[in-house]
Amino acid sequence: DGMNVLFIVVDDLRPVLGCYGDKLVKSPNIDQLASQSMVFSNAYAQQAVCAPSRVSFLTGRRPDTTRLYDFYSYWRVHAGNYSTMPQYFKENGYVTLSVGKVFHPGVSSNYSDDYPYSWSIPPFHPSAEKHENDKTCRGKDGKLYANLVCPVNVTEMPGGTLPDIQSTEEAIRLLHIMKTSRQKFFLAVGYHKPHIPLRYPQEFLKLYPLENITLAPDPWVPKKLPSVAYNPWTDIRQRDDVKALNVSFPYGPLPDDFQRQIRQSYYAAVSYLDVQVGLLLNALDNVGLSNNTIVVFTADHGWSLGEHGEWAKYSNFDVATRVPLMFYVPGMTTSPASQGARVFPYLDPFSHVGVSATQGQSKKVVELVSVFPTLAELAGLRVPPVCPETSFGVVLCTEGTSIVHYFNGSEEKLEEGKEGCDHTDRCFNEELVAFSQYPRPADAPQWNSDKPKLKDIRIMGYSMRTIDYRYTVWVQFDPSNFSADFRDVHAGELYMMETDPNQDYNIYNNTSHGWLLKKILG
């Protein structure tokens, strides 16, 4: 009959998870999922901001093809009437369901989360979501603020709950309905945290004593970072607690103690998210569907936690573009569980000790545009064809390729990153490549550098990540016809991963890289 799909997408989650080697975070439920999954340690988003990234991986097409770099257009009208991943499953007999933030709400999904194209019933949004940016954070003076750092007493919140708690409850309710209806389903669950504000139940702070929290390993703005590459984190500056610090724009650093508080709250929000994921997966066990449901876990992009003097996303660095990506496929990534055996017992992060071993891990460089064809293949559907060079008129195709052939684990026996390329892969000289991009309104940081509207974009940073390096060129861009002029390079970046894993030392100007530019033009 084919398997069900549970697709979990998290907002702003970089791979700070035990299964990705983070020593501080407590994420036992996600780690348990990873221990039964194929885990990709080098997975990258196509643009480090919510709406463009989500439209990209849900259609399997890059931002230059969806023509969405901001939040203010609907691809079906603005670029082409492209099929989406849930739409494809729906057209192949699945009941498709959306809970929480899957598509970015608003114009970019036609104010309907692309219903009825993508979903069988109208998507669910938690009622508490509308209070996300309200003054619900209690300050030391007892008053309420709209802060960035916002541990709360859940019982005092509007409705006595938080959005992700509501989303988990709704997703569990739908699982019970699906169990009794015996229909194949594609259930997408979008969690908000650790997106800002960092509003989460205050007890999670106990997991992360402030004295255990370090600063980023490179909390300075790199000397040779082109000014166009820097994101001045304006959305964070607008929060009451950050505003009170009166930090100079654009490069003024946040005080060290406040940096630690942000990092502490980000980790606490990740553990709160882990609990939600744990409850959801435990419910999958409870309804007896763990043995015939594929689970995908990923994020729309990462989030800087002080690296390069930056916060939030809005850049082409690994900290903003790299995401967790794992696929649990019963009988493929696991030995088939005996009927009724529990695969995902709930683990309490306050008492659970130890990290589960990861079942299969690939260091292959992969992209989120490949999730659509990969999931189609895993579910036994026809894999959508690879898009032709220009695909605005093509309803069903993807610009990623299925990565199922990396699931067999044989790659570790060969030299890493140099084999396994076929003509459909984004391969150059036998190298796997992930492409990301980010728009800017100007060469120097200004108030709208993080989130320029389409009409204000003048420069596009195209970035290419291989196992060995990250190469970025910032080129002239014309928003009226969506064209980039690679002959007009404003700035460039080149980081060698072996000697500079944090991407702090830009060697673009002391290297000849014509060959790299040829690759990016592909």
Coordinates of C-alpha atoms in Angstrom, one line a residue:
D1 CA 0.0 0.0 0.0
G2 CA 2.9 2.3 0.5
M3 CA 3.9 4.0 3.7
N4 CA 2.5 7.1 5.6
V5 CA 4.6 10.2 5.9
L6 CA 5.2 12.3 9.0
F7 CA 7.1 15.4 7.9
I8 CA 8.5 17.5 10.8
V9 CA 9.9 20.9 10.0
V10 CA 11.4 23.2 12.6
D11 CA 11.7 26.9 12.4
D12 CA 15.3 28.3 12.7
L13 CA 16.9 25.1 14.1
R14 CA 20.6 24.7 13.5
P15 CA 22.0 21.2 14.2
V16 CA 22.5 21.8 18.0
L17 CA 21.4 18.3 18.8
G18 CA 23.1 15.4 20.6
C19 CA 23.0 13.3 17.5
Y20 CA 25.0 16.0 15.7
G21 CA 27.7 15.9 18.3
D22 CA 26.6 18.8 20.4
K23 CA 27.8 18.1 24.0
L24 CA 25.6 20.7 25.8
V25 CA 22.1 20.2 24.4
K26 CA 19.6 17.8 25.8
S27 CA 17.6 16.4 22.9
P28 CA 16.9 12.7 23.8
N29 CA 13.8 12.3 21.7
I30 CA 15.3 13.7 18.4
D31 CA 18.5 11.7 19.2
Q32 CA 16.3 8.6 19.5
L33 CA 14.7 9.3 16.1
A34 CA 18.2 9.8 14.7
S35 CA 19.3 6.4 16.1
Q36 CA 16.7 4.7 13.9
S37 CA 17.3 7.1 10.9
M38 CA 19.6 7.9 8.0
V39 CA 21.2 11.2 9.2
F40 CA 22.8 13.7 6.9
S41 CA 25.4 15.8 8.6
N42 CA 26.0 18.2 5.7
A43 CA 22.5 19.3 4.6
Y44 CA 21.9 22.9 3.5
A45 CA 18.9 25.2 2.9
Q46 CA 18.7 27.2 -0.3
Q47 CA 18.1 30.6 1.4
A48 CA 18.4 31.3 5.1
V49 CA 15.0 33.0 5.6
C50 CA 11.6 31.3 6.3
A51 CA 9.3 31.9 3.3
P52 CA 11.8 31.5 0.5
S53 CA 13.3 28.3 2.0
R54 CA 10.0 26.7 2.7
V55 CA 8.6 27.4 -0.8
S56 CA 11.9 26.1 -2.2
F57 CA 11.9 22.7 -0.5
L58 CA 8.1 22.2 -0.7
T59 CA 8.3 22.7 -4.5
G60 CA 11.7 21.2 -4.9
R61 CA 12.9 24.3 -6.8
R62 CA 15.5 27.0 -6.0
P63 CA 14.6 30.6 -5.1
D64 CA 15.7 31.8 -8.6
T65 CA 12.9 29.5 -10.0
T66 CA 10.2 30.3 -7.4
R67 CA 11.3 33.9 -7.7
L68 CA 10.6 34.3 -4.0
Y69 CA 13.4 36.0 -2.0
D70 CA 11.2 37.9 0.4
F71 CA 7.7 37.2 1.8
Y72 CA 5.5 39.1 -0.7
S73 CA 4.6 36.9 -3.7
Y74 CA 2.8 33.6 -4.4
W75 CA 4.8 31.4 -6.7
R76 CA 1.9 30.0 -8.6
V77 CA 1.0 33.5 -9.9
H78 CA 4.4 35.1 -9.8
A79 CA 6.7 32.4 -11.3
G80 CA 4.9 29.2 -12.4
N81 CA 2.1 26.9 -11.3
Y82 CA 4.4 24.4 -9.7
S83 CA 3.3 21.2 -7.9
T84 CA 4.3 20.9 -4.3
M85 CA 5.5 17.9 -2.4
P86 CA 2.2 17.5 -0.4
Q87 CA 0.2 18.2 -3.6
Y88 CA 2.0 15.3 -5.3
F89 CA 1.2 13.0 -2.4
K90 CA -2.4 14.1 -2.4
E91 CA -2.7 13.4 -6.2
N92 CA -1.3 9.9 -5.4
G93 CA -4.0 9.0 -3.0
Y94 CA -2.8 10.4 0.3
V95 CA -4.8 12.5 2.8
T96 CA -2.5 15.5 3.3
L97 CA -2.6 17.4 6.5
S98 CA -0.8 20.6 7.7
V99 CA -0.3 21.5 11.4
G100 CA 1.5 24.6 12.6
K101 CA 4.1 26.5 10.4
V102 CA 4.7 24.4 7.3
F103 CA 4.3 26.9 4.5
H104 CA 5.1 30.4 5.6
P105 CA 1.7 32.0 6.3
G106 CA 0.6 35.1 4.3
V107 CA 1.1 36.2 0.7
S108 CA 3.8 33.6 0.0
S109 CA 1.3 30.8 0.4
N110 CA -1.8 32.7 -0.8
Y111 CA -3.1 33.4 2.7
S112 CA -4.2 29.7 2.7
D113 CA -1.0 27.7 3.2
D114 CA -1.5 26.7 -0.5
Y115 CA -4.9 25.0 0.4
P116 CA -6.6 23.4 -1.5
Y117 CA -3.8 22.5 -3.9
S118 CA -1.5 21.0 -1.2
W119 CA -3.8 19.9 1.6
S120 CA -6.9 17.8 1.9
I121 CA -8.4 19.9 4.7
P122 CA -7.7 23.5 5.7
P123 CA -4.3 23.8 7.6
F124 CA -4.3 24.1 11.4
H125 CA -2.7 27.1 13.1
P126 CA -2.5 27.2 16.9
S127 CA -4.6 30.0 18.4
A128 CA -1.7 31.0 20.7
E129 CA 0.4 31.9 17.7
K130 CA -1.1 35.4 17.5
H131 CA 0.4 36.2 20.9
E132 CA 3.9 35.3 19.9
N133 CA 5.2 38.9 19.8
D134 CA 2.9 40.3 22.5
K135 CA 4.3 41.6 25.8
T136 CA 4.2 38.2 27.6
C137 CA 7.8 38.2 29.0
R138 CA 8.0 39.1 32.7
G139 CA 11.0 41.5 33.4
K140 CA 13.0 41.7 36.6
D141 CA 10.7 44.6 37.5
G142 CA 7.6 42.4 37.3
K143 CA 6.3 44.2 34.2
L144 CA 5.5 42.5 30.9
Y145 CA 7.8 43.1 27.8
A146 CA 8.1 41.9 24.2
N147 CA 11.6 40.5 24.8
L148 CA 14.0 38.3 22.8
V149 CA 14.8 36.1 25.8
C150 CA 11.5 35.0 27.2
P151 CA 11.2 32.1 29.6
V152 CA 7.5 32.0 30.8
N153 CA 5.1 30.4 33.2
V154 CA 2.8 28.6 30.7
T155 CA -0.2 28.9 32.9
E156 CA 0.1 32.7 32.8
M157 CA 0.1 32.8 29.0
P158 CA -3.0 33.7 26.9
G159 CA -5.1 30.6 26.8
G160 CA -2.7 28.9 29.3
T161 CA -0.7 27.4 26.5
L162 CA 2.0 27.9 23.8
P163 CA 1.7 27.4 20.0
D164 CA 3.9 24.3 19.8
I165 CA 2.0 22.6 22.6
Q166 CA -1.2 23.2 20.7
S167 CA 0.4 21.9 17.4
T168 CA 1.5 18.7 19.1
E169 CA -2.0 18.1 20.5
E170 CA -3.6 18.7 17.1
A171 CA -1.1 16.4 15.3
I172 CA -1.8 13.7 17.9
R173 CA -5.6 14.1 17.4
L174 CA -5.1 13.7 13.6
L175 CA -3.0 10.6 14.1
H176 CA -5.9 9.0 16.0
I177 CA -8.3 9.9 13.3
M178 CA -6.0 8.5 10.6
K179 CA -5.6 5.3 12.6
T180 CA -9.3 4.7 12.5
S181 CA -9.9 5.9 8.9
R182 CA -7.1 3.5 7.6
Q183 CA -6.2 6.0 4.9
K184 CA -2.6 6.7 3.8
F185 CA -1.6 10.1 5.1
F186 CA 1.1 12.8 4.7
L187 CA 1.1 14.7 7.9
A188 CA 3.3 17.8 8.0
V189 CA 4.0 19.3 11.5
G190 CA 5.7 22.7 11.7
Y191 CA 7.2 23.7 15.0
H192 CA 7.9 27.4 15.8
K193 CA 10.6 27.2 18.4
P194 CA 13.5 28.0 18.5
H195 CA 12.4 30.9 16.3
I196 CA 12.4 34.2 18.2
P197 CA 11.1 35.4 20.5
L198 CA 12.8 32.6 22.6
R199 CA 9.5 32.0 24.5
Y200 CA 9.3 28.6 26.2
P201 CA 8.3 27.1 29.6
Q202 CA 10.8 28.5 32.2
E203 CA 11.6 25.1 33.7
F204 CA 13.8 24.3 30.7
L205 CA 16.3 26.9 31.9
K206 CA 17.2 24.4 34.7
L207 CA 18.8 22.2 32.0
Y208 CA 21.3 24.9 31.1
P209 CA 23.0 26.7 34.1
L210 CA 24.4 30.0 32.8
E211 CA 27.9 29.1 34.0
N212 CA 27.9 26.2 31.5
I213 CA 27.1 28.4 28.6
T214 CA 30.1 29.6 26.4
L215 CA 30.3 32.3 23.8
A216 CA 30.5 31.5 20.1
P217 CA 34.0 30.3 19.3
D218 CA 34.4 33.3 16.9
P219 CA 32.2 36.1 18.3
W220 CA 34.0 38.8 16.3
V221 CA 33.3 40.2 12.8
P222 CA 36.0 38.6 10.6
K223 CA 38.5 41.2 9.3
K224 CA 38.1 40.2 5.7
L225 CA 34.4 39.7 5.7
P226 CA 32.9 41.9 2.9
S227 CA 30.4 44.4 4.3
V228 CA 27.7 43.1 1.9
A229 CA 28.0 39.6 3.5
Y230 CA 27.2 40.8 7.1
N231 CA 23.7 40.7 8.4
P232 CA 23.0 43.4 11.0
W233 CA 20.2 41.4 12.8
T234 CA 17.7 44.2 12.8
D235 CA 14.8 42.0 14.0
I236 CA 16.6 41.2 17.2
R237 CA 17.4 44.8 17.8
Q238 CA 13.7 45.6 17.9
R239 CA 13.0 43.4 20.9
D240 CA 12.5 45.3 24.2
D241 CA 15.4 43.7 26.1
V242 CA 17.9 44.2 23.2
K243 CA 16.7 47.7 22.5
A244 CA 17.5 48.6 26.2
L245 CA 21.1 47.6 25.6
N246 CA 21.5 50.4 23.0
V247 CA 24.0 48.5 20.9
S248 CA 25.6 50.5 18.1
F249 CA 24.5 49.7 14.5
P250 CA 25.6 47.7 12.6
Y251 CA 28.7 46.0 14.2
G252 CA 28.4 46.8 17.9
P253 CA 28.7 43.6 19.8
L254 CA 26.1 42.5 22.4
P255 CA 27.4 42.4 26.0
D256 CA 29.0 39.0 26.8
D257 CA 26.5 38.2 29.6
F258 CA 23.6 38.9 27.3
Q259 CA 25.1 36.7 24.5
R260 CA 25.2 33.9 27.0
Q261 CA 21.6 34.4 27.9
I262 CA 20.5 34.2 24.2
R263 CA 22.5 31.0 23.7
Q264 CA 21.1 29.6 27.0
S265 CA 17.5 30.4 25.9
Y266 CA 18.1 29.0 22.4
Y267 CA 19.2 25.7 23.9
A268 CA 16.3 25.7 26.4
A269 CA 13.9 26.3 23.4
V270 CA 15.5 23.3 21.6
S271 CA 14.9 21.0 24.6
Y272 CA 11.3 22.3 24.8
L273 CA 11.0 21.4 21.1
D274 CA 12.5 18.0 21.8
V275 CA 9.7 17.3 24.3
Q276 CA 7.1 18.1 21.6
V277 CA 8.8 15.9 19.1
G278 CA 9.0 13.1 21.7
L279 CA 5.3 13.4 22.5
L280 CA 4.4 13.3 18.8
L281 CA 6.6 10.2 18.0
N282 CA 5.3 8.5 21.1
A283 CA 1.8 9.0 19.8
L284 CA 2.8 7.4 16.5
D285 CA 3.8 4.4 18.6
N286 CA 0.6 4.5 20.6
V287 CA -1.6 4.3 17.5
G288 CA 0.5 1.5 16.1
L289 CA 1.8 3.4 13.0
S290 CA 5.5 3.5 13.7
N291 CA 6.2 0.5 11.5
N292 CA 4.5 1.9 8.4
T293 CA 5.2 5.6 8.6
I294 CA 8.3 7.4 7.2
V295 CA 9.4 10.2 9.4
V296 CA 11.4 13.1 8.0
F297 CA 12.9 15.7 10.4
T298 CA 14.5 18.9 9.2
A299 CA 14.5 22.7 9.6
D300 CA 14.0 25.6 7.2
H301 CA 17.5 27.0 7.9
G302 CA 20.0 27.5 10.8
W303 CA 20.6 30.5 13.1
S304 CA 23.7 32.4 14.1
L305 CA 24.4 32.4 17.8
G306 CA 27.1 35.1 17.9
E307 CA 29.4 33.6 15.3
H308 CA 31.0 36.3 13.1
G309 CA 29.4 38.9 15.4
E310 CA 26.0 37.9 13.9
W311 CA 22.7 36.7 15.2
A312 CA 19.7 35.2 13.5
K313 CA 19.8 33.9 9.9
Y314 CA 20.0 36.1 6.8
S315 CA 23.5 35.0 5.6
N316 CA 25.3 32.4 3.5
F317 CA 27.5 31.0 6.4
D318 CA 27.1 27.4 7.5
V319 CA 25.6 28.5 10.8
A320 CA 22.6 30.1 8.8
T321 CA 22.3 27.5 6.0
R322 CA 23.1 24.2 7.6
V323 CA 20.2 22.1 8.9
P324 CA 19.5 18.8 10.5
L325 CA 18.1 16.3 8.1
M326 CA 17.1 12.7 8.9
F327 CA 14.9 10.0 7.4
Y328 CA 13.4 7.2 9.4
V329 CA 12.2 4.5 7.0
P330 CA 10.8 1.3 8.7
G331 CA 12.6 -1.8 7.5
M332 CA 15.2 0.3 5.6
T333 CA 17.0 2.5 8.2
T334 CA 16.0 0.0 10.9
S335 CA 15.5 -3.7 11.3
P336 CA 11.7 -4.2 10.9
A337 CA 10.4 -3.9 14.5
S338 CA 8.3 -6.7 15.7
Q339 CA 4.6 -5.8 15.5
G340 CA 3.6 -3.8 18.5
A341 CA 7.1 -3.1 19.7
R342 CA 7.7 0.5 20.8
V343 CA 10.1 2.4 18.5
F344 CA 9.8 5.8 20.1
P345 CA 9.1 5.6 23.8
Y346 CA 9.0 9.2 25.3
L347 CA 12.2 10.3 26.9
D348 CA 12.2 13.0 29.6
P349 CA 15.1 15.4 28.9
F350 CA 15.2 16.2 32.7
S351 CA 16.1 12.7 33.6
H352 CA 17.3 10.9 30.5
V353 CA 21.1 10.4 30.3
G354 CA 23.2 9.5 27.3
V355 CA 23.0 9.9 23.5
S356 CA 21.6 7.1 21.3
A357 CA 24.0 5.9 18.6
T358 CA 23.1 7.1 15.2
Q359 CA 22.0 4.3 12.8
G360 CA 23.4 5.6 9.6
Q361 CA 25.2 8.8 9.0
S362 CA 26.2 10.4 5.7
K363 CA 28.7 13.2 5.3
K364 CA 27.5 13.8 1.7
V365 CA 26.8 17.4 0.9
V366 CA 23.0 17.5 0.2
E367 CA 20.3 20.2 -0.3
L368 CA 16.8 20.7 0.9
V369 CA 15.5 20.8 -2.7
S370 CA 16.3 17.1 -2.7
V371 CA 13.8 16.2 0.0
F372 CA 10.8 16.1 -2.4
P373 CA 12.2 13.5 -4.9
T374 CA 13.8 11.6 -2.0
L375 CA 10.5 11.2 -0.2
A376 CA 8.7 10.3 -3.4
E377 CA 11.1 7.5 -3.9
L378 CA 11.0 6.3 -0.3
A379 CA 7.2 6.2 -0.5
G380 CA 7.3 4.1 -3.7
L381 CA 5.9 6.9 -5.9
R382 CA 7.3 7.8 -9.3
V383 CA 10.2 10.2 -8.7
P384 CA 9.4 13.6 -10.3
P385 CA 11.7 14.3 -13.2
V386 CA 14.7 16.6 -12.9
C387 CA 13.8 20.1 -14.2
P388 CA 15.1 21.3 -17.5
E389 CA 17.3 24.4 -17.4
T390 CA 14.3 26.7 -17.7
S391 CA 11.3 25.2 -16.0
F392 CA 8.8 28.1 -15.5
G393 CA 6.2 26.3 -17.6
V394 CA 6.8 22.8 -16.2
V395 CA 4.2 21.8 -13.5
L396 CA 6.0 18.8 -12.0
C397 CA 9.8 18.6 -11.8
T398 CA 12.4 19.2 -9.1
E399 CA 15.8 20.9 -9.1
G400 CA 17.1 18.5 -6.5
T401 CA 17.7 14.8 -7.0
S402 CA 16.7 11.8 -4.8
I403 CA 19.4 11.0 -2.3
V404 CA 18.1 7.5 -1.5
H405 CA 21.2 5.9 -3.1
Y406 CA 23.2 7.3 -0.1
F407 CA 21.1 5.3 2.4
N408 CA 23.0 2.0 1.9
G409 CA 26.0 3.1 4.0
S410 CA 28.7 1.9 1.5
E411 CA 30.0 5.4 1.0
E412 CA 32.2 5.4 4.1
K413 CA 34.3 2.6 2.6
L414 CA 35.3 5.0 -0.3
E415 CA 37.1 8.3 -0.2
E416 CA 34.6 10.7 1.3
G417 CA 32.8 13.1 -1.1
K418 CA 34.6 12.0 -4.3
E419 CA 32.5 9.2 -5.5
G420 CA 28.8 8.5 -6.2
C421 CA 28.2 11.2 -8.7
D422 CA 26.0 10.5 -11.6
H423 CA 24.8 12.8 -14.4
T424 CA 21.7 13.8 -12.4
D425 CA 23.6 15.0 -9.4
R426 CA 24.8 18.5 -8.9
C427 CA 28.4 17.3 -9.3
F428 CA 31.4 19.1 -10.6
N429 CA 34.7 17.3 -11.0
E430 CA 33.1 14.5 -8.9
E431 CA 32.2 17.0 -6.1
L432 CA 28.8 17.2 -4.5
V433 CA 27.7 20.8 -4.1
A434 CA 25.0 22.6 -2.2
F435 CA 23.9 26.0 -3.4
S436 CA 22.5 28.7 -1.2
Q437 CA 21.8 32.4 -2.0
Y438 CA 21.0 35.6 -0.1
P439 CA 19.8 39.0 -1.4
R440 CA 21.0 42.4 -0.2
P441 CA 19.8 45.9 -0.9
A442 CA 23.3 47.5 -0.8
D443 CA 27.0 46.9 -0.3
A444 CA 27.0 48.2 3.3
P445 CA 24.7 47.0 6.1
Q446 CA 21.5 49.1 6.4
W447 CA 18.1 48.8 8.1
N448 CA 16.7 46.4 5.5
S449 CA 19.8 44.3 4.7
D450 CA 18.4 41.2 6.5
K451 CA 15.0 41.2 4.7
P452 CA 15.0 43.4 1.6
K453 CA 11.8 43.5 -0.4
L454 CA 12.2 42.3 -4.0
K455 CA 12.1 45.8 -5.5
D456 CA 15.0 46.8 -3.3
I457 CA 17.3 43.9 -4.0
R458 CA 20.5 45.1 -5.9
I459 CA 23.0 42.3 -5.0
M460 CA 22.6 38.5 -4.8
G461 CA 25.1 36.4 -2.9
Y462 CA 25.4 33.0 -4.6
S463 CA 27.1 30.5 -2.3
M464 CA 28.5 27.0 -3.1
R465 CA 29.4 24.5 -0.4
T466 CA 31.4 21.4 -1.0
I467 CA 32.9 19.0 1.5
D468 CA 36.2 21.1 1.2
Y469 CA 35.2 24.7 0.9
R470 CA 32.5 27.4 0.8
Y471 CA 32.7 29.9 -2.1
T472 CA 30.4 32.9 -2.4
V473 CA 30.2 35.7 -4.9
W474 CA 28.0 38.8 -4.4
V475 CA 26.9 40.0 -7.8
Q476 CA 24.8 42.7 -9.3
F477 CA 21.1 41.8 -9.4
D478 CA 18.2 43.3 -11.3
P479 CA 14.8 42.7 -9.5
S480 CA 12.7 43.8 -12.5
N481 CA 13.8 40.8 -14.6
F482 CA 15.3 38.5 -11.8
S483 CA 18.7 38.5 -13.5
A484 CA 22.1 38.2 -11.9
D485 CA 25.2 39.7 -13.7
F486 CA 28.2 37.5 -12.9
R487 CA 30.5 39.9 -14.7
D488 CA 29.7 42.5 -12.0
V489 CA 31.1 40.9 -8.8
H490 CA 30.8 43.2 -5.8
A491 CA 32.7 41.0 -3.4
G492 CA 33.7 37.4 -2.8
E493 CA 34.3 34.9 0.0
L494 CA 36.3 31.7 0.0
Y495 CA 36.8 29.5 3.1
M496 CA 38.7 26.2 3.2
M497 CA 36.9 23.8 5.6
E498 CA 39.9 21.7 6.7
T499 CA 41.9 24.7 8.1
D500 CA 38.9 27.1 8.7
P501 CA 35.8 25.1 9.7
N502 CA 34.1 28.2 11.3
Q503 CA 34.6 30.2 8.1
D504 CA 36.5 33.1 9.7
Y505 CA 39.4 33.6 7.3
N506 CA 38.3 34.8 3.9
I507 CA 41.0 33.9 1.3
Y508 CA 39.1 35.1 -1.8
N509 CA 41.5 38.0 -2.5
N510 CA 44.6 35.9 -2.2
T511 CA 43.5 33.0 -4.5
S512 CA 42.8 32.7 -8.1
H513 CA 39.3 31.4 -8.4
G514 CA 38.2 31.7 -12.0
W515 CA 37.6 27.9 -12.0
L516 CA 35.2 28.3 -9.0
L517 CA 33.2 31.0 -10.8
K518 CA 32.8 28.6 -13.8
K519 CA 31.4 26.0 -11.4
I520 CA 28.9 28.3 -9.8
L521 CA 27.7 29.2 -13.3
G522 CA 27.4 25.5 -13.9

